[in-house]
CSV table of C-alpha atoms in Angstrom, one decimal:
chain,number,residue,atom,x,y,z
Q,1,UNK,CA,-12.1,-12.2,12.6
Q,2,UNK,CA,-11.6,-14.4,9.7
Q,3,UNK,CA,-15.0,-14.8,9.0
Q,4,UNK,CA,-15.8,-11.3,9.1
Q,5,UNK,CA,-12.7,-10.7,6.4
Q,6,UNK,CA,-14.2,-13.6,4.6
Q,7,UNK,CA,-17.8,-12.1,4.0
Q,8,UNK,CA,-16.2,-8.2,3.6
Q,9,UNK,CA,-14.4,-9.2,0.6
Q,10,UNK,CA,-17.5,-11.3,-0.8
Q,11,UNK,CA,-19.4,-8.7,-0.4
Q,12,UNK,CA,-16.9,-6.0,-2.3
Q,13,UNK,CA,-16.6,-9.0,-5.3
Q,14,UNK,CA,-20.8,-8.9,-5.3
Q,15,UNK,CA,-20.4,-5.3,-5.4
Q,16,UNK,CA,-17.6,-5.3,-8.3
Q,17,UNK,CA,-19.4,-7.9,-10.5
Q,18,UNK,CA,-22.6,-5.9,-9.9
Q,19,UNK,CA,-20.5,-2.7,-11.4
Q,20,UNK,CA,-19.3,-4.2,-14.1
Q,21,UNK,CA,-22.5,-6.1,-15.6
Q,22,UNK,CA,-24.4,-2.7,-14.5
Q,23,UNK,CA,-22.4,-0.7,-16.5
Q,24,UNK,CA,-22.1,-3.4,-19.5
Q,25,UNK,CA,-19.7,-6.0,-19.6
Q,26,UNK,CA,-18.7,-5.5,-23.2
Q,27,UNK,CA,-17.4,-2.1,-23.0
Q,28,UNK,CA,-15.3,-3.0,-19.8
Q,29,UNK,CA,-13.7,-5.9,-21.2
Q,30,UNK,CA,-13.1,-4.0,-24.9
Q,31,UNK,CA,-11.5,-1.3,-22.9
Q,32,UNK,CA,-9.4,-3.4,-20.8
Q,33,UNK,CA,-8.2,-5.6,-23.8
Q,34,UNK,CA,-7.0,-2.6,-26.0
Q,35,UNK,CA,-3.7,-2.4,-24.1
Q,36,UNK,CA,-3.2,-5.7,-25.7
Q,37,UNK,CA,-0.5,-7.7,-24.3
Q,38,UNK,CA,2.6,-5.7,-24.9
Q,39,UNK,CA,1.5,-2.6,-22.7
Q,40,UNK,CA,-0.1,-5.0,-20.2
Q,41,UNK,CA,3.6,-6.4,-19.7
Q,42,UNK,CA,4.5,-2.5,-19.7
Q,43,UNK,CA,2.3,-1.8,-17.2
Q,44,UNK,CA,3.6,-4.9,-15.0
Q,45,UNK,CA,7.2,-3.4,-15.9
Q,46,UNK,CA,6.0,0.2,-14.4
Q,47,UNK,CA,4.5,-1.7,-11.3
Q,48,UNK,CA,7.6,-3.3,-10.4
Q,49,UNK,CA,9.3,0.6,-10.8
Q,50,UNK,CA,6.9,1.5,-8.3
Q,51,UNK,CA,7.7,-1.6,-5.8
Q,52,UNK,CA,11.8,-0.4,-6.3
Q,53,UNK,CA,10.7,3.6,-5.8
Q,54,UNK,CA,8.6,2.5,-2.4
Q,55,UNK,CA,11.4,0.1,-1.0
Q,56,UNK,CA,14.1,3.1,-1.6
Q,57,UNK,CA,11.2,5.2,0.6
Q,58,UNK,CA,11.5,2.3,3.1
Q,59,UNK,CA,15.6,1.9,2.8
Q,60,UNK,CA,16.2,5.9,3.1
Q,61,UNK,CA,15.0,5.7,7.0
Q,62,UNK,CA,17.5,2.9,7.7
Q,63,UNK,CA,20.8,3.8,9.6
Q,64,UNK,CA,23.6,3.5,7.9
Q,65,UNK,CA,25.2,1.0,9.8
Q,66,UNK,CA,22.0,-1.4,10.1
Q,67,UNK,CA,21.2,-1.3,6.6
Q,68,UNK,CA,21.4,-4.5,5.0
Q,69,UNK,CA,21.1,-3.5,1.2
Q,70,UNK,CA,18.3,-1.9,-0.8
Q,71,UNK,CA,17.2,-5.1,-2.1
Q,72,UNK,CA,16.1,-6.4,1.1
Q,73,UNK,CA,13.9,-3.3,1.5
Q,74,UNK,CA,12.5,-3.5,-2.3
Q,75,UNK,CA,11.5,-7.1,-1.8
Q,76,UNK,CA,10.2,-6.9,1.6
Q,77,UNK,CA,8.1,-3.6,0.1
Q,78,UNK,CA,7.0,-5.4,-2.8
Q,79,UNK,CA,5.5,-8.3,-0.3
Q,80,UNK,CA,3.7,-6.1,1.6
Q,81,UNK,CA,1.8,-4.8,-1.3
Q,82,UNK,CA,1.7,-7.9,-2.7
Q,83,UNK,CA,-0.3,-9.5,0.4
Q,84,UNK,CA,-2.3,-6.3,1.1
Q,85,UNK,CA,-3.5,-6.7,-2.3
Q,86,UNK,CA,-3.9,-10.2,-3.4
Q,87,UNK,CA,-4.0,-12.4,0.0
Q,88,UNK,CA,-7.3,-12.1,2.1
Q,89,UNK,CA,-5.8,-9.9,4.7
Q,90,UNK,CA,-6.5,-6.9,5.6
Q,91,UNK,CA,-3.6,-3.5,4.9
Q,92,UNK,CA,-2.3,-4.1,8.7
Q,93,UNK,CA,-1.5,-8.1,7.4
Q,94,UNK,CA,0.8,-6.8,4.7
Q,95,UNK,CA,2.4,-4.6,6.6
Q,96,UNK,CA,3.4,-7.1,9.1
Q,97,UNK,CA,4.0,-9.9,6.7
Q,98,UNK,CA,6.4,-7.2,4.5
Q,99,UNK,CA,8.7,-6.7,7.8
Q,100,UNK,CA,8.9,-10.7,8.1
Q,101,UNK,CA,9.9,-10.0,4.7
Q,102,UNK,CA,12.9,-8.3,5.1
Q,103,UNK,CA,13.6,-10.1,9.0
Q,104,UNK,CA,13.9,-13.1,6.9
Q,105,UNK,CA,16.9,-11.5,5.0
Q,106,UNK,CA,18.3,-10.8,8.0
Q,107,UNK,CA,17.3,-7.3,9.0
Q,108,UNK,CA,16.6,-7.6,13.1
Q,109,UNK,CA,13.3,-7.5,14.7
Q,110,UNK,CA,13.3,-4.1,16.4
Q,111,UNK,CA,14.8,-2.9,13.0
Q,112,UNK,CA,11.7,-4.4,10.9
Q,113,UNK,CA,9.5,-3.3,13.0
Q,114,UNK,CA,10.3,0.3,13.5
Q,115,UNK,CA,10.8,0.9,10.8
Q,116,UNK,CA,7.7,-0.5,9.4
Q,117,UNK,CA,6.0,1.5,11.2
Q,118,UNK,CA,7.8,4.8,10.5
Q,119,UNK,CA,7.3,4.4,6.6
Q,120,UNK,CA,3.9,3.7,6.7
Q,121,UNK,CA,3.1,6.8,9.0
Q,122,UNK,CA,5.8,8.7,6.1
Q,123,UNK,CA,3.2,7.3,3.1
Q,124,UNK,CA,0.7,8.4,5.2
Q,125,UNK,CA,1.7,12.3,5.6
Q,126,UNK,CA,2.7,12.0,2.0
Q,127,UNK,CA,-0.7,10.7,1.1
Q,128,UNK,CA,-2.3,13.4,3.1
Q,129,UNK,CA,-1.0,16.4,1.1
Q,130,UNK,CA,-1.6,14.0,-2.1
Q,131,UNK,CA,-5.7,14.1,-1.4
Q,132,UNK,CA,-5.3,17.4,-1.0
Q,133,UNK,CA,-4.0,18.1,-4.5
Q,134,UNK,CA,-6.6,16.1,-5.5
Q,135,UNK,CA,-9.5,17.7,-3.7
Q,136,UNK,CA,-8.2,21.2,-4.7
Q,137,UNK,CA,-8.6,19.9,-8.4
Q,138,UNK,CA,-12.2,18.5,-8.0
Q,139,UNK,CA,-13.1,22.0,-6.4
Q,140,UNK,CA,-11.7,24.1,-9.1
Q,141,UNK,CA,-12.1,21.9,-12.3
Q,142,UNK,CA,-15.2,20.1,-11.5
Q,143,UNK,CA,-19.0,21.4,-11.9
Q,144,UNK,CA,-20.8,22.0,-9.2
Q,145,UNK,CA,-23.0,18.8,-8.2
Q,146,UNK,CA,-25.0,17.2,-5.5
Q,147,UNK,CA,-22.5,14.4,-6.4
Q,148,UNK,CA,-19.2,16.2,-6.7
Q,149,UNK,CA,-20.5,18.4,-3.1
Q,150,UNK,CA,-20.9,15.1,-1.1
Q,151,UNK,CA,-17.5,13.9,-2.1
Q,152,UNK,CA,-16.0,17.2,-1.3
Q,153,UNK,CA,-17.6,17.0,2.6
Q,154,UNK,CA,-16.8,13.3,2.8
Q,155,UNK,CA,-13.2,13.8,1.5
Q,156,UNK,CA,-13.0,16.9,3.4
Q,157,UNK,CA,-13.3,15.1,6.6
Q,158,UNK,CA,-12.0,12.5,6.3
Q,159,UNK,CA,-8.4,14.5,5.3
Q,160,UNK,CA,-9.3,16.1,8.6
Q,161,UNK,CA,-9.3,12.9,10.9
Q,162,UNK,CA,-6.8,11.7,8.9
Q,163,UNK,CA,-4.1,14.9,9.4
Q,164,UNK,CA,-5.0,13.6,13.5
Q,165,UNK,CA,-4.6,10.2,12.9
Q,166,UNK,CA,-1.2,10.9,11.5
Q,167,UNK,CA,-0.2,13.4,14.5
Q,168,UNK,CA,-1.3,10.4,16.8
Q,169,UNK,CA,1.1,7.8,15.5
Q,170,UNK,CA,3.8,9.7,15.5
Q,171,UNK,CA,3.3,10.9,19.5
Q,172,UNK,CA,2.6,7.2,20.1
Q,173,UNK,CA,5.8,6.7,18.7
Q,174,UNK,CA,8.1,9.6,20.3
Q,175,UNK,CA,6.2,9.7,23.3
Q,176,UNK,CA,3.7,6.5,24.3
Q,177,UNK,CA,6.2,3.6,23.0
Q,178,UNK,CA,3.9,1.6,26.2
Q,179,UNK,CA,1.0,1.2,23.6
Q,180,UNK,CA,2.9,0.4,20.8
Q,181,UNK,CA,4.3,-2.2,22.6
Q,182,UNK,CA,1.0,-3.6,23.1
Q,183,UNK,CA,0.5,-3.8,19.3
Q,184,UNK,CA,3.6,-5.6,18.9
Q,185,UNK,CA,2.5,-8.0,21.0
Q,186,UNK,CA,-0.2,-8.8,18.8
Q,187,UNK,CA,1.5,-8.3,15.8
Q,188,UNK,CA,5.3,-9.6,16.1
Q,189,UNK,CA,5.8,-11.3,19.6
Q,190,UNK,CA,9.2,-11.7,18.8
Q,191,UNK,CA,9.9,-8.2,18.8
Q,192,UNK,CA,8.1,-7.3,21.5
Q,193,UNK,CA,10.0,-9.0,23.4
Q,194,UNK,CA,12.8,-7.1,23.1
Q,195,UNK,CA,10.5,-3.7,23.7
Q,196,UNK,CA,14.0,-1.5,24.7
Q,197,UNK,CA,15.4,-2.6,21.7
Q,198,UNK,CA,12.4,-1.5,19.4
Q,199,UNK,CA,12.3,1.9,21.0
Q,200,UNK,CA,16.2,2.8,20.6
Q,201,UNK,CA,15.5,2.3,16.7
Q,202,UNK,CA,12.3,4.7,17.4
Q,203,UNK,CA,14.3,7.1,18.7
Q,204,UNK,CA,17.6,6.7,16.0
Q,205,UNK,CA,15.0,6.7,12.9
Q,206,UNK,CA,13.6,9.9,14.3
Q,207,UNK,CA,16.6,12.0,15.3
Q,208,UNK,CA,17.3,11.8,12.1
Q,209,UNK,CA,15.7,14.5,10.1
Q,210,UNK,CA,17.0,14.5,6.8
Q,211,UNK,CA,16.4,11.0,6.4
Q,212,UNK,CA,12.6,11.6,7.5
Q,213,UNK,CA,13.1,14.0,4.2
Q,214,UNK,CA,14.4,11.7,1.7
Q,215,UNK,CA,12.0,9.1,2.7
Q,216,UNK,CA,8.7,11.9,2.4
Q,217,UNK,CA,10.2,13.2,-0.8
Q,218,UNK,CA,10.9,10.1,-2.3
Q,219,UNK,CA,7.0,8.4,-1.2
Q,220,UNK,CA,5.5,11.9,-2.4
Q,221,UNK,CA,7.2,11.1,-6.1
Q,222,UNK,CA,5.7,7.4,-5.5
Q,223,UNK,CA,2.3,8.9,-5.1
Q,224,UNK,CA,2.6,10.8,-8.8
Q,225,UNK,CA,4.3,7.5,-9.9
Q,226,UNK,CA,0.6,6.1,-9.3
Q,227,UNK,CA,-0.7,8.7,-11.2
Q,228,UNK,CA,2.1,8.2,-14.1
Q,229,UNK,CA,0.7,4.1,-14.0
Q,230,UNK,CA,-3.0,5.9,-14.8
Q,231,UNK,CA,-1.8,8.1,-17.5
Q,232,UNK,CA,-0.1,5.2,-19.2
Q,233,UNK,CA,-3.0,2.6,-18.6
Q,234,UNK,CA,-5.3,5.6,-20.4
Q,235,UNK,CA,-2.9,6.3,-23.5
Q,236,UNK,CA,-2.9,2.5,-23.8
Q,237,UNK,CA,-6.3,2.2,-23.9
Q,238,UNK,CA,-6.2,4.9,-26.7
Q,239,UNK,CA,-7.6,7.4,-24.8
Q,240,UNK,CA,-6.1,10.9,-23.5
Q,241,UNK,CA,-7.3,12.8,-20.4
Q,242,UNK,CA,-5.7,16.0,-18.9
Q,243,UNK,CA,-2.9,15.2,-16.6
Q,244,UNK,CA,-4.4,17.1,-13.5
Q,245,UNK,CA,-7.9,15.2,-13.8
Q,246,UNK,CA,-5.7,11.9,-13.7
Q,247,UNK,CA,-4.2,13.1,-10.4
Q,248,UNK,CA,-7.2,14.1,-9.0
Q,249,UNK,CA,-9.1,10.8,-9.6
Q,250,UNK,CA,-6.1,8.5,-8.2
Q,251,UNK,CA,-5.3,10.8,-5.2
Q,252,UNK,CA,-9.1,10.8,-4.3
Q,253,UNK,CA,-9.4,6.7,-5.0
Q,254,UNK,CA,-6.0,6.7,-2.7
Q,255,UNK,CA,-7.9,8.4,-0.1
Q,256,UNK,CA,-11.3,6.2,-0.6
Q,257,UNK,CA,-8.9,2.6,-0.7
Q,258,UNK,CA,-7.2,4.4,3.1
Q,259,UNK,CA,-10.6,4.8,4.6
Q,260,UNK,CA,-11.6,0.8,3.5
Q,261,UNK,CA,-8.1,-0.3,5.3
Q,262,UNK,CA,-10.1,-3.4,6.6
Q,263,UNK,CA,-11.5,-4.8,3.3
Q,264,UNK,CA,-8.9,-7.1,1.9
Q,265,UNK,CA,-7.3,-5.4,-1.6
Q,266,UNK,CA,-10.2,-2.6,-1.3
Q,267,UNK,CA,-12.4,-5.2,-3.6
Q,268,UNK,CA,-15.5,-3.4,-4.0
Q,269,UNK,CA,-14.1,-0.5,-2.9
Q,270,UNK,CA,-11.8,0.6,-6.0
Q,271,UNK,CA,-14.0,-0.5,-8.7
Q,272,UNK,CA,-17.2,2.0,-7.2
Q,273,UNK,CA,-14.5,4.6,-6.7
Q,274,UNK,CA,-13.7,4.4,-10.4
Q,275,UNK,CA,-16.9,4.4,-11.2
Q,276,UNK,CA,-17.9,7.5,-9.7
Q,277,UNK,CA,-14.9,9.7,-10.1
Q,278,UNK,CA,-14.2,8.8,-14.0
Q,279,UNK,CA,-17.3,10.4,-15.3
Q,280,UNK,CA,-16.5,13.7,-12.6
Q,281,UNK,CA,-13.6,14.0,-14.9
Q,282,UNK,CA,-14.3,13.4,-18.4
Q,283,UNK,CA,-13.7,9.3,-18.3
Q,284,UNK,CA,-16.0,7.1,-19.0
Q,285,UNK,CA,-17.4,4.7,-16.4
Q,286,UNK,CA,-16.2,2.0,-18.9
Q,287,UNK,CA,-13.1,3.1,-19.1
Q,288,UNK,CA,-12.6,3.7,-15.7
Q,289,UNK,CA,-13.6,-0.1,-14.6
Q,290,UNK,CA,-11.6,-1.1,-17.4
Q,291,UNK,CA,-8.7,0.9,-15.4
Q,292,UNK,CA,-9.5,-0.9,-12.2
Q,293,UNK,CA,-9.3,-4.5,-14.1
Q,294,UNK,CA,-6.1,-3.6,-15.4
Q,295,UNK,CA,-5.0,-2.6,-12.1
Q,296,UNK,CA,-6.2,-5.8,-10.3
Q,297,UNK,CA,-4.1,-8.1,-13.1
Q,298,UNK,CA,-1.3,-6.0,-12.7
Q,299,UNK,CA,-1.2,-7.0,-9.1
Q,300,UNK,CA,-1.8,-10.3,-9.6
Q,301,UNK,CA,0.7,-11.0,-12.6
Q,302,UNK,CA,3.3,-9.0,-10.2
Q,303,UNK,CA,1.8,-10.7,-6.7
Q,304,UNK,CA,1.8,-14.0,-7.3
Q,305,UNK,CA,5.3,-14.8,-8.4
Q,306,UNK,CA,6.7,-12.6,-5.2
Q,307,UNK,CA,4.4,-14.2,-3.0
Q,308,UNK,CA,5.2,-17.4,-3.9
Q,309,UNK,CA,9.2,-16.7,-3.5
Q,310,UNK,CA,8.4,-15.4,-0.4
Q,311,UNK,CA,6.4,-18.3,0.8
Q,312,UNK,CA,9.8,-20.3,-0.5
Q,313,UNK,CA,12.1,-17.9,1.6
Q,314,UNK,CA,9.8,-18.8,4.7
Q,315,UNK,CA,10.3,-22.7,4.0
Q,316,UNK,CA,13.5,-22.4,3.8
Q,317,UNK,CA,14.4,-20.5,7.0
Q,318,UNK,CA,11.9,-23.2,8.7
Q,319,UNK,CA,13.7,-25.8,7.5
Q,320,UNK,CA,17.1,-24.7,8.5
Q,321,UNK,CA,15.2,-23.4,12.0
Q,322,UNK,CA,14.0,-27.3,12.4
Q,323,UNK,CA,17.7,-29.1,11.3
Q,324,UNK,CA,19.5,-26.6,14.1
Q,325,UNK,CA,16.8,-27.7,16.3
Q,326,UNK,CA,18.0,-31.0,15.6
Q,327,UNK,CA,21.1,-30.5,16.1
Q,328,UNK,CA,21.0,-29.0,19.0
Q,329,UNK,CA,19.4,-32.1,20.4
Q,330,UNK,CA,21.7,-34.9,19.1
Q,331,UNK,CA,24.6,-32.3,20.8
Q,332,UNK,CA,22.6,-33.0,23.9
């Protein structure tokens, strides 16, 4: 397994190197340096905005009485992206590692894991009607191609097994909690061991309507908050491009970066997806890479520092996990 994530992201580096020397490495890198330093920091700034927005998405399905803070749910959201993005793992690894995240600040188990769970299948719904803003756009605004035709089918279907994927989890949640179990145990054998436990917080985070709402809502305004990162990376570049062309190149790379779930950070991935859609919309291939380089240093100036406090955080609990240990056995 590790090898294959290994040579998959290898391959999606070959392929982003490839893009950028193909399409000329001194118009990328001009474009990417004229946001200069003070709206790179900007964008970092609008980045960590996003992490907050997403953790309230992620708080908002908590009960009440089990909440333990929106902090705890920012930070543990921000360390899921962080490691989908940045570590060699795969989406799935930053999901779990993001619910260790927020175990470690004490949130239980079942809690982290349901919940978990829930957002993502939220983002996804939310994500689902996003593409389809975006591929209503390309349809209407876009000329008529062999190119622009092909995406259109591709994105078409996938939307389609998508929309089922989505009705899927959420039966396997309400209904089939038996084969979810069997994903925890692969995932988090600590709270599958407590399977009963895991499916009362099912049930609670899903009798619970309006806070289903709240957390849509509020992941549907983090989807345009993507697209409000674009817009800002574009004026800094000193360029302008029509709001609704913006949103219909980041919902469609959103879509694209979904259906590469197993290549670690979409490497590869992301940078053709710029490439192809930018020019479908009146942006420069460039311009577009440039777009993807700024995105990939935004993740890392915002990744590494969070992973490395969570990495600490881990330590930590180890440590005090080992000197209980201890203690336990001089009691003895």
């Amino acid at each position: 397994m590790r090898v294959g994530v290994i040579f998959t992201a290898l391959t999606g580096l070959i392929v982003a190197v490839y893009l950028i020397f193909y399409v000329g490495v001194g118009p990328v890198l001009s474009a990417t340096a004229a946001s200069g330093w003070g709206g790179f920091a900007l964008l970092c700034l609008y980045g960590a905005a996003l992490f907050a927005l997403l953790g309230t998405a992620w708080f908002a399905l908590i009960p009440s009485k089990e909440a333990r803070g929106l902090t705890t749910f920012v930070l543990g959201r921000a360390v899921r992206d962080c490691a989908g993005e940045i570590l060699p793992f795969s989406h799935v690894g930053g999901l779990v590692i993001g619910a260790r995240a927020i175990m470690l600040r004490g949130v239980s188990g079942p809690l982290a894991f349901a919940s978990t769970v829930v957002d993502m299948t939220v983002e996804m719904v939310a994500q689902i009607a996003f593409v389809l803003v975006g591929l209503s756009i390309l349809i209407t605004h876009v000329h008529p191609s062999v190119a622009s035709g092909e995406l259109v089918r591709g994105i078409s279907i996938g939307l389609i097994v998508a929309a089922i994927g989505a009705a899927i989890l959420v039966v396997l949640q309400r209904k089939s909690f038996t084969t979810i179990v069997r994903w925890m145990v692969r995932l988090l054998p600590d709270a599958a061991g407590r399977a009963s436990a895991v499916q009362s917080r099912f049930a609670e985070i899903y009798n619970s309507p309006v806070r289903l709402a709240v957390s849509l809502t509020i992941h549907l305004l983090g989807w345009l908050g993507t697209v409000g990162w674009a817009w800002l990376a574009i004026r800094l570049i000193g360029l302008t491009l029509p709001f609704t062309s913006i949103v219909a190149i980041e919902a469609i790379l959103s879509g694209i970066r979904s259906a590469a779930v197993f290549v670690p950070g979409a490497i590869g991935v992301q940078e053709a997806a710029y490439a192809l859609l930018g020019p479908l919309f009146g942006l420069a291939a460039p311009v577009a890479l440039a777009l993807s380089l700024l995105r990939r240093a935004r993740d890392i100036a915002l990744g590494v520092p969070i992973l490395l406090a969570w990495q600490l955080a881990e330590g930590g609990h180890a440590l005090r996990t080992s000197r209980n240990a201890a203690r336990l056995v001089g009691e003895d």
